[in-house]
PDB file of C-alpha atoms and ligand atoms in Angstrom:
ATOM      1  CA  MET S   1      86.356  96.580  93.000  1.00  0.00           C
ATOM      2  CA  SER S   2      84.869  99.996  92.800  1.00  0.00           C
ATOM      3  CA  ASP S   3      86.705 102.482  90.572  1.00  0.00           C
ATOM      4  CA  GLU S   4      86.611 102.645  86.848  1.00  0.00           C
ATOM      5  CA  PRO S   5      90.131 102.045  85.760  1.00  0.00           C
ATOM      6  CA  GLU S   6      90.122  98.868  87.715  1.00  0.00           C
ATOM      7  CA  LEU S   7      87.044  97.630  86.098  1.00  0.00           C
ATOM      8  CA  ALA S   8      88.275  98.616  82.657  1.00  0.00           C
ATOM      9  CA  ALA S   9      91.511  96.770  83.308  1.00  0.00           C
ATOM     10  CA  ALA S  10      89.694  93.601  84.582  1.00  0.00           C
ATOM     11  CA  SER S  11      87.556  93.533  81.449  1.00  0.00           C
ATOM     12  CA  ALA S  12      90.566  94.224  79.101  1.00  0.00           C
ATOM     13  CA  LEU S  13      92.433  91.322  80.698  1.00  0.00           C
ATOM     14  CA  GLU S  14      89.567  88.996  80.499  1.00  0.00           C
ATOM     15  CA  ASN S  15      89.043  89.844  76.919  1.00  0.00           C
ATOM     16  CA  ALA S  16      92.788  89.516  76.125  1.00  0.00           C
ATOM     17  CA  TYR S  17      92.916  86.014  77.863  1.00  0.00           C
ATOM     18  CA  PRO S  18      89.368  84.477  77.446  1.00  0.00           C
ATOM     19  CA  GLN S  19      90.619  80.916  78.161  1.00  0.00           C
ATOM     20  CA  SER S  20      92.388  82.002  81.375  1.00  0.00           C
ATOM     21  CA  ALA S  21      89.794  84.564  82.566  1.00  0.00           C
ATOM     22  CA  GLU S  22      88.185  82.322  85.122  1.00  0.00           C
ATOM     23  CA  ARG S  23      91.519  81.409  86.761  1.00  0.00           C
ATOM     24  CA  LEU S  24      92.985  85.070  86.665  1.00  0.00           C
ATOM     25  CA  LYS S  25      89.664  85.948  88.508  1.00  0.00           C
ATOM     26  CA  ARG S  26      90.173  83.234  91.100  1.00  0.00           C
ATOM     27  CA  TYR S  27      93.821  84.458  91.517  1.00  0.00           C
ATOM     28  CA  VAL S  28      92.652  88.062  92.088  1.00  0.00           C
ATOM     29  CA  ASP S  29      90.038  86.864  94.560  1.00  0.00           C
ATOM     30  CA  ILE S  30      92.904  84.964  96.561  1.00  0.00           C
ATOM     31  CA  LEU S  31      95.103  88.160  96.424  1.00  0.00           C
ATOM     32  CA  ALA S  32      92.163  90.536  97.487  1.00  0.00           C
ATOM     33  CA  SER S  33      91.207  88.020 100.410  1.00  0.00           C
ATOM     34  CA  ARG S  34      94.057  86.007 101.905  1.00  0.00           C
ATOM     35  CA  GLY S  35      96.839  88.209 100.159  1.00  0.00           C
ATOM     36  CA  ILE S  36      95.720  91.093 102.185  1.00  0.00           C
ATOM     37  CA  SER S  37      94.717  89.354 105.440  1.00  0.00           C
ATOM     38  CA  TRP S  38      98.077  87.670 105.557  1.00  0.00           C
ATOM     39  CA  GLY S  39      99.868  90.860 105.109  1.00  0.00           C
ATOM     40  CA  LEU S  40     101.435  90.097 101.630  1.00  0.00           C
ATOM     41  CA  MET S  41      99.509  92.943  99.975  1.00  0.00           C
ATOM     42  CA  GLY S  42      98.851  96.306 101.405  1.00  0.00           C
ATOM     43  CA  PRO S  43      95.133  96.975 101.917  1.00  0.00           C
ATOM     44  CA  ARG S  44      95.102  99.812  99.313  1.00  0.00           C
ATOM     45  CA  GLU S  45      96.609  97.417  96.687  1.00  0.00           C
ATOM     46  CA  GLY S  46      93.162  95.550  96.689  1.00  0.00           C
ATOM     47  CA  GLU S  47      91.935  98.544  94.510  1.00  0.00           C
ATOM     48  CA  ARG S  48      94.422  97.957  91.698  1.00  0.00           C
ATOM     49  CA  LEU S  49      94.934  94.220  91.526  1.00  0.00           C
ATOM     50  CA  TRP S  50      94.086  94.015  87.826  1.00  0.00           C
ATOM     51  CA  GLN S  51      95.351  97.344  86.675  1.00  0.00           C
ATOM     52  CA  ARG S  52      98.729  97.197  88.306  1.00  0.00           C
ATOM     53  CA  HIS S  53      99.669  93.829  89.716  1.00  0.00           C
ATOM     54  CA  VAL S  54      98.048  91.491  87.161  1.00  0.00           C
ATOM     55  CA  GLY S  55      98.548  93.927  84.307  1.00  0.00           C
ATOM     56  CA  ASN S  56     102.319  94.485  84.945  1.00  0.00           C
ATOM     57  CA  SER S  57     102.930  90.864  85.317  1.00  0.00           C
ATOM     58  CA  LEU S  58     101.132  89.916  81.921  1.00  0.00           C
ATOM     59  CA  ALA S  59     103.045  92.701  80.250  1.00  0.00           C
ATOM     60  CA  LEU S  60     105.859  90.370  80.292  1.00  0.00           C
ATOM     61  CA  ASP S  61     103.870  87.715  78.134  1.00  0.00           C
ATOM     62  CA  ASP S  62     105.275  88.587  74.757  1.00  0.00           C
ATOM     63  CA  ALA S  63     108.812  88.681  75.956  1.00  0.00           C
ATOM     64  CA  VAL S  64     108.796  85.133  77.246  1.00  0.00           C
ATOM     65  CA  PRO S  65     109.683  82.589  74.514  1.00  0.00           C
ATOM     66  CA  GLN S  66     107.383  79.653  73.968  1.00  0.00           C
ATOM     67  CA  GLY S  67     108.027  76.463  76.118  1.00  0.00           C
ATOM     68  CA  SER S  68     110.498  78.246  78.558  1.00  0.00           C
ATOM     69  CA  ASP S  69     111.387  77.130  82.032  1.00  0.00           C
ATOM     70  CA  VAL S  70     110.837  80.263  84.004  1.00  0.00           C
ATOM     71  CA  ALA S  71     111.884  81.267  87.538  1.00  0.00           C
ATOM     72  CA  ASP S  72     110.201  84.079  89.317  1.00  0.00           C
ATOM     73  CA  VAL S  73     112.783  85.366  91.872  1.00  0.00           C
ATOM     74  CA  GLY S  74     111.288  87.016  94.982  1.00  0.00           C
ATOM     75  CA  SER S  75     107.835  85.969  93.988  1.00  0.00           C
ATOM     76  CA  GLY S  76     106.033  87.308  97.117  1.00  0.00           C
ATOM     77  CA  ALA S  77     102.355  86.687  96.550  1.00  0.00           C
ATOM     78  CA  GLY S  78     103.151  85.321  92.991  1.00  0.00           C
ATOM     79  CA  LEU S  79     103.975  88.282  90.922  1.00  0.00           C
ATOM     80  CA  PRO S  80     104.808  88.158  88.074  1.00  0.00           C
ATOM     81  CA  GLY S  81     105.019  84.363  88.048  1.00  0.00           C
ATOM     82  CA  LEU S  82     101.533  83.259  88.705  1.00  0.00           C
ATOM     83  CA  PRO S  83      99.634  85.516  86.164  1.00  0.00           C
ATOM     84  CA  LEU S  84     102.193  84.294  83.572  1.00  0.00           C
ATOM     85  CA  ALA S  85     101.702  80.711  84.553  1.00  0.00           C
ATOM     86  CA  ILE S  86      97.931  81.062  84.350  1.00  0.00           C
ATOM     87  CA  VAL S  87      97.843  82.477  80.772  1.00  0.00           C
ATOM     88  CA  ARG S  88     100.774  80.436  79.387  1.00  0.00           C
ATOM     89  CA  PRO S  89     100.041  76.662  79.728  1.00  0.00           C
ATOM     90  CA  ASP S  90     103.346  76.083  77.619  1.00  0.00           C
ATOM     91  CA  LEU S  91     105.523  77.462  80.537  1.00  0.00           C
ATOM     92  CA  ARG S  92     106.894  75.517  83.547  1.00  0.00           C
ATOM     93  CA  VAL S  93     107.334  78.186  86.381  1.00  0.00           C
ATOM     94  CA  THR S  94     109.339  77.956  89.589  1.00  0.00           C
ATOM     95  CA  LEU S  95     108.286  80.560  92.286  1.00  0.00           C
ATOM     96  CA  ILE S  96     111.392  81.283  94.476  1.00  0.00           C
ATOM     97  CA  GLU S  97     110.659  82.856  97.807  1.00  0.00           C
ATOM     98  CA  PRO S  98     112.499  82.671 100.992  1.00  0.00           C
ATOM     99  CA  LEU S  99     109.905  83.747 103.552  1.00  0.00           C
ATOM    100  CA  LEU S 100     107.908  80.867 104.988  1.00  0.00           C
ATOM    101  CA  ARG S 101     104.632  82.792 105.257  1.00  0.00           C
ATOM    102  CA  ARG S 102     104.896  83.729 101.625  1.00  0.00           C
ATOM    103  CA  ALA S 103     106.077  80.308 100.401  1.00  0.00           C
ATOM    104  CA  ASN S 104     103.075  78.843 102.113  1.00  0.00           C
ATOM    105  CA  PHE S 105     100.611  81.331 100.485  1.00  0.00           C
ATOM    106  CA  LEU S 106     102.125  80.554  97.137  1.00  0.00           C
ATOM    107  CA  GLN S 107     101.845  76.666  97.569  1.00  0.00           C
ATOM    108  CA  GLU S 108      98.128  77.165  98.728  1.00  0.00           C
ATOM    109  CA  ALA S 109      97.464  79.431  95.718  1.00  0.00           C
ATOM    110  CA  VAL S 110      99.003  76.990  93.227  1.00  0.00           C
ATOM    111  CA  ASP S 111      96.974  74.064  94.799  1.00  0.00           C
ATOM    112  CA  GLU S 112      93.734  76.080  94.633  1.00  0.00           C
ATOM    113  CA  LEU S 113      94.362  77.186  91.005  1.00  0.00           C
ATOM    114  CA  GLY S 114      95.186  73.556  89.924  1.00  0.00           C
ATOM    115  CA  LEU S 115      98.649  74.589  88.633  1.00  0.00           C
ATOM    116  CA  GLY S 116     100.645  71.985  90.666  1.00  0.00           C
ATOM    117  CA  ASP S 117     101.634  69.927  87.442  1.00  0.00           C
ATOM    118  CA  ARG S 118     103.938  72.808  86.142  1.00  0.00           C
ATOM    119  CA  VAL S 119     104.258  75.365  88.877  1.00  0.00           C
ATOM    120  CA  THR S 120     106.785  74.695  91.752  1.00  0.00           C
ATOM    121  CA  VAL S 121     107.212  76.765  94.846  1.00  0.00           C
ATOM    122  CA  VAL S 122     110.911  76.768  96.159  1.00  0.00           C
ATOM    123  CA  ARG S 123     111.477  78.315  99.541  1.00  0.00           C
ATOM    124  CA  ALA S 124     114.959  79.626  99.174  1.00  0.00           C
ATOM    125  CA  ARG S 125     117.004  82.818  98.410  1.00  0.00           C
ATOM    126  CA  ALA S 126     117.820  83.060  94.795  1.00  0.00           C
ATOM    127  CA  GLU S 127     121.687  83.003  95.457  1.00  0.00           C
ATOM    128  CA  ASP S 128     121.157  79.581  97.199  1.00  0.00           C
ATOM    129  CA  VAL S 129     119.426  78.022  94.167  1.00  0.00           C
ATOM    130  CA  ARG S 130     121.545  75.809  91.871  1.00  0.00           C
ATOM    131  CA  GLU S 131     119.002  75.041  88.973  1.00  0.00           C
ATOM    132  CA  ARG S 132     119.180  76.660  85.606  1.00  0.00           C
ATOM    133  CA  TYR S 133     116.284  78.404  83.842  1.00  0.00           C
ATOM    134  CA  ASP S 134     115.511  79.875  80.412  1.00  0.00           C
ATOM    135  CA  VAL S 135     114.107  82.946  81.785  1.00  0.00           C
ATOM    136  CA  VAL S 136     114.403  84.612  85.045  1.00  0.00           C
ATOM    137  CA  VAL S 137     111.552  87.121  85.891  1.00  0.00           C
ATOM    138  CA  CYS S 138     111.257  89.482  88.901  1.00  0.00           C
ATOM    139  CA  ARG S 139     109.497  92.567  90.160  1.00  0.00           C
ATOM    140  CA  ALA S 140     110.318  94.804  93.062  1.00  0.00           C
ATOM    141  CA  VAL S 141     113.144  92.674  94.553  1.00  0.00           C
ATOM    142  CA  ALA S 142     116.445  94.491  94.251  1.00  0.00           C
ATOM    143  CA  PRO S 143     118.346  96.903  92.113  1.00  0.00           C
ATOM    144  CA  LEU S 144     119.923  95.402  88.882  1.00  0.00           C
ATOM    145  CA  GLU S 145     123.348  95.337  90.293  1.00  0.00           C
ATOM    146  CA  LYS S 146     122.249  93.037  93.145  1.00  0.00           C
ATOM    147  CA  LEU S 147     119.739  91.039  90.905  1.00  0.00           C
ATOM    148  CA  LEU S 148     122.705  90.214  88.513  1.00  0.00           C
ATOM    149  CA  LYS S 149     124.770  88.687  91.275  1.00  0.00           C
ATOM    150  CA  TRP S 150     121.844  86.532  92.434  1.00  0.00           C
ATOM    151  CA  THR S 151     120.358  85.579  89.063  1.00  0.00           C
ATOM    152  CA  LEU S 152     123.188  85.352  86.440  1.00  0.00           C
ATOM    153  CA  PRO S 153     124.053  81.799  87.623  1.00  0.00           C
ATOM    154  CA  LEU S 154     120.266  80.964  87.301  1.00  0.00           C
ATOM    155  CA  PHE S 155     119.816  82.072  83.506  1.00  0.00           C
ATOM    156  CA  GLY S 156     123.421  81.649  82.605  1.00  0.00           C
ATOM    157  CA  ASP S 157     124.446  81.055  78.954  1.00  0.00           C
ATOM    158  CA  GLY S 158     121.684  81.686  76.390  1.00  0.00           C
ATOM    159  CA  GLY S 159     118.948  82.602  78.971  1.00  0.00           C
ATOM    160  CA  GLN S 160     117.543  86.003  79.922  1.00  0.00           C
ATOM    161  CA  LEU S 161     116.567  88.083  82.921  1.00  0.00           C
ATOM    162  CA  LEU S 162     113.353  90.057  82.625  1.00  0.00           C
ATOM    163  CA  ALA S 163     113.273  92.463  85.608  1.00  0.00           C
ATOM    164  CA  LEU S 164     110.130  94.700  85.721  1.00  0.00           C
ATOM    165  CA  LYS S 165     111.129  98.306  86.530  1.00  0.00           C
ATOM    166  CA  GLY S 166     109.673 101.742  86.464  1.00  0.00           C
ATOM    167  CA  GLU S 167     111.509 105.002  85.730  1.00  0.00           C
ATOM    168  CA  SER S 168     114.816 103.740  87.303  1.00  0.00           C
ATOM    169  CA  ALA S 169     115.716 101.335  84.464  1.00  0.00           C
ATOM    170  CA  GLU S 170     118.371 103.392  82.767  1.00  0.00           C
ATOM    171  CA  GLU S 171     119.880 104.424  85.932  1.00  0.00           C
ATOM    172  CA  GLU S 172     120.071 100.853  87.226  1.00  0.00           C
ATOM    173  CA  ILE S 173     121.742  99.744  84.026  1.00  0.00           C
ATOM    174  CA  ARG S 174     124.352 102.482  84.446  1.00  0.00           C
ATOM    175  CA  ALA S 175     125.117 101.526  88.068  1.00  0.00           C
ATOM    176  CA  ALA S 176     125.413  97.867  87.061  1.00  0.00           C
ATOM    177  CA  GLY S 177     128.116  98.583  84.273  1.00  0.00           C
ATOM    178  CA  LYS S 178     130.793  96.752  85.851  1.00  0.00           C
ATOM    179  CA  PRO S 179     129.104  93.370  86.602  1.00  0.00           C
ATOM    180  CA  LEU S 180     127.531  93.598  83.117  1.00  0.00           C
ATOM    181  CA  SER S 181     130.812  93.977  81.416  1.00  0.00           C
ATOM    182  CA  VAL S 182     132.653  91.466  83.469  1.00  0.00           C
ATOM    183  CA  SER S 183     129.990  88.790  82.756  1.00  0.00           C
ATOM    184  CA  GLY S 184     129.731  89.863  78.911  1.00  0.00           C
ATOM    185  CA  ALA S 185     126.066  90.490  79.432  1.00  0.00           C
ATOM    186  CA  ARG S 186     123.862  93.121  77.663  1.00  0.00           C
ATOM    187  CA  ALA S 187     120.872  95.041  79.073  1.00  0.00           C
ATOM    188  CA  GLU S 188     118.088  96.857  77.249  1.00  0.00           C
ATOM    189  CA  VAL S 189     115.113  98.614  78.355  1.00  0.00           C
ATOM    190  CA  LEU S 190     111.659  97.198  77.118  1.00  0.00           C
ATOM    191  CA  GLU S 191     108.457  99.263  77.134  1.00  0.00           C
ATOM    192  CA  LEU S 192     105.601  97.006  77.751  1.00  0.00           C
ATOM    193  CA  ARG S 193     101.806  97.018  77.853  1.00  0.00           C
ATOM    194  CA  VAL S 194      99.585  93.875  77.839  1.00  0.00           C
ATOM    195  CA  ALA S 195      96.398  95.461  76.464  1.00  0.00           C
ATOM    196  CA  ALA S 196      94.850  98.947  75.845  1.00  0.00           C
ATOM    197  CA  GLY S 197      93.245 100.216  79.160  1.00  0.00           C
ATOM    198  CA  VAL S 198      95.821  98.460  81.318  1.00  0.00           C
ATOM    199  CA  GLU S 199      98.794 100.403  82.819  1.00  0.00           C
ATOM    200  CA  GLY S 200     102.075 100.145  80.956  1.00  0.00           C
ATOM    201  CA  THR S 201     105.384  99.333  82.532  1.00  0.00           C
ATOM    202  CA  ARG S 202     109.017  98.885  81.605  1.00  0.00           C
ATOM    203  CA  ALA S 203     111.390  95.883  82.163  1.00  0.00           C
ATOM    204  CA  ILE S 204     115.267  95.505  81.944  1.00  0.00           C
ATOM    205  CA  ARG S 205     116.139  92.523  79.721  1.00  0.00           C
ATOM    206  CA  VAL S 206     119.683  91.060  80.313  1.00  0.00           C
ATOM    207  CA  THR S 207     121.019  88.427  77.934  1.00  0.00           C
ATOM    208  CA  THR S 208     124.427  86.981  77.983  1.00  0.00           C
ATOM    209  CA  ARG S 209     124.826  86.089  74.206  1.00  0.00           C
TER     210      ARG S 209
HETATM  211  C1  SAM Q   1     108.649  93.725  97.586  1.00  0.00           C
HETATM  212  S1  SAM Q   1     108.424  91.959  97.542  1.00  0.00           S
HETATM  213  C2  SAM Q   1     107.928  91.837  95.884  1.00  0.00           C
HETATM  214  C3  SAM Q   1     107.096  90.569  95.583  1.00  0.00           C
HETATM  215  C4  SAM Q   1     106.639  90.370  94.234  1.00  0.00           C
HETATM  216  N1  SAM Q   1     107.627  90.129  93.323  1.00  0.00           N
HETATM  217  C5  SAM Q   1     105.697  91.548  93.802  1.00  0.00           C
HETATM  218  O1  SAM Q   1     106.044  92.216  92.853  1.00  0.00           O
HETATM  219  O2  SAM Q   1     104.749  91.898  94.477  1.00  0.00           O
HETATM  220  C6  SAM Q   1     110.180  91.400  97.413  1.00  0.00           C
HETATM  221  C7  SAM Q   1     110.280  89.883  97.601  1.00  0.00           C
HETATM  222  O3  SAM Q   1     111.548  89.458  97.468  1.00  0.00           O
HETATM  223  C8  SAM Q   1     111.899  88.615  98.265  1.00  0.00           C
HETATM  224  N2  SAM Q   1     113.331  88.445  98.452  1.00  0.00           N
HETATM  225  C9  SAM Q   1     114.145  89.166  99.160  1.00  0.00           C
HETATM  226  N3  SAM Q   1     115.434  88.830  98.978  1.00  0.00           N
HETATM  227  C10 SAM Q   1     115.468  87.750  98.221  1.00  0.00           C
HETATM  228  C11 SAM Q   1     116.414  86.892  97.705  1.00  0.00           C
HETATM  229  N4  SAM Q   1     117.711  86.949  98.155  1.00  0.00           N
HETATM  230  N5  SAM Q   1     116.005  85.782  97.005  1.00  0.00           N
HETATM  231  C12 SAM Q   1     114.779  85.648  96.571  1.00  0.00           C
HETATM  232  N6  SAM Q   1     113.775  86.362  96.929  1.00  0.00           N
HETATM  233  C13 SAM Q   1     114.138  87.508  97.855  1.00  0.00           C
HETATM  234  C14 SAM Q   1     111.136  88.886  99.728  1.00  0.00           C
HETATM  235  O4  SAM Q   1     110.924  87.847 100.596  1.00  0.00           O
HETATM  236  C15 SAM Q   1     109.979  89.504  99.080  1.00  0.00           C
HETATM  237  O5  SAM Q   1     108.817  88.445  98.986  1.00  0.00           O
END
């Protein structure tokens, strides 16, 4: 870790989550080492793991209700599901990821972080999963229209989808007008930031009630 914004973000997140700081640091170390050597993270991402990857993930913290069953669809190296599971001991989290190498990485990370009692790795495509969750989270997986097709059956009646998105959020909501109205779902854009000194982000929240 060399540059200033990354150091500032690490310190802001450690201050925001003092009880989870040690585990967050261990997870960032796993991303920086095996995440990069296994090809799950680009080499340049090592310079912004706190600022962007962990920071974006934890921006969802306030939006996830207490005690939720959460599914992270297309979890990859565990983003946003693992940072959320680390700082929120009230959550049960299922990391859904179809690719073998990524699912193996996730299982090793869960074991090393000691989260196996409430974090489960499921190697599957979202559209093949038959469970129900209170909250589905995801980042960088697919446009909203496709995500709705895959995830509406997972969060169903009374649950919600929280999809981390950048500038494209409004355009994706417009493009998903038909599936949203057919399913009676509502979509809104949330502006999120976990702490001062950490990159802000945006999310689309979809609810069905
Ligand atoms: C660009 S990566 C993003 C990973 C992680 N969410 C992140 O933000 O770093 C997209 C991930 O979605 C997964 N994926 C693709 N199609 C999927 C599907 N139908 N169901 C679940 N995951 C899927 C891929 O295997 C990949 O790990």
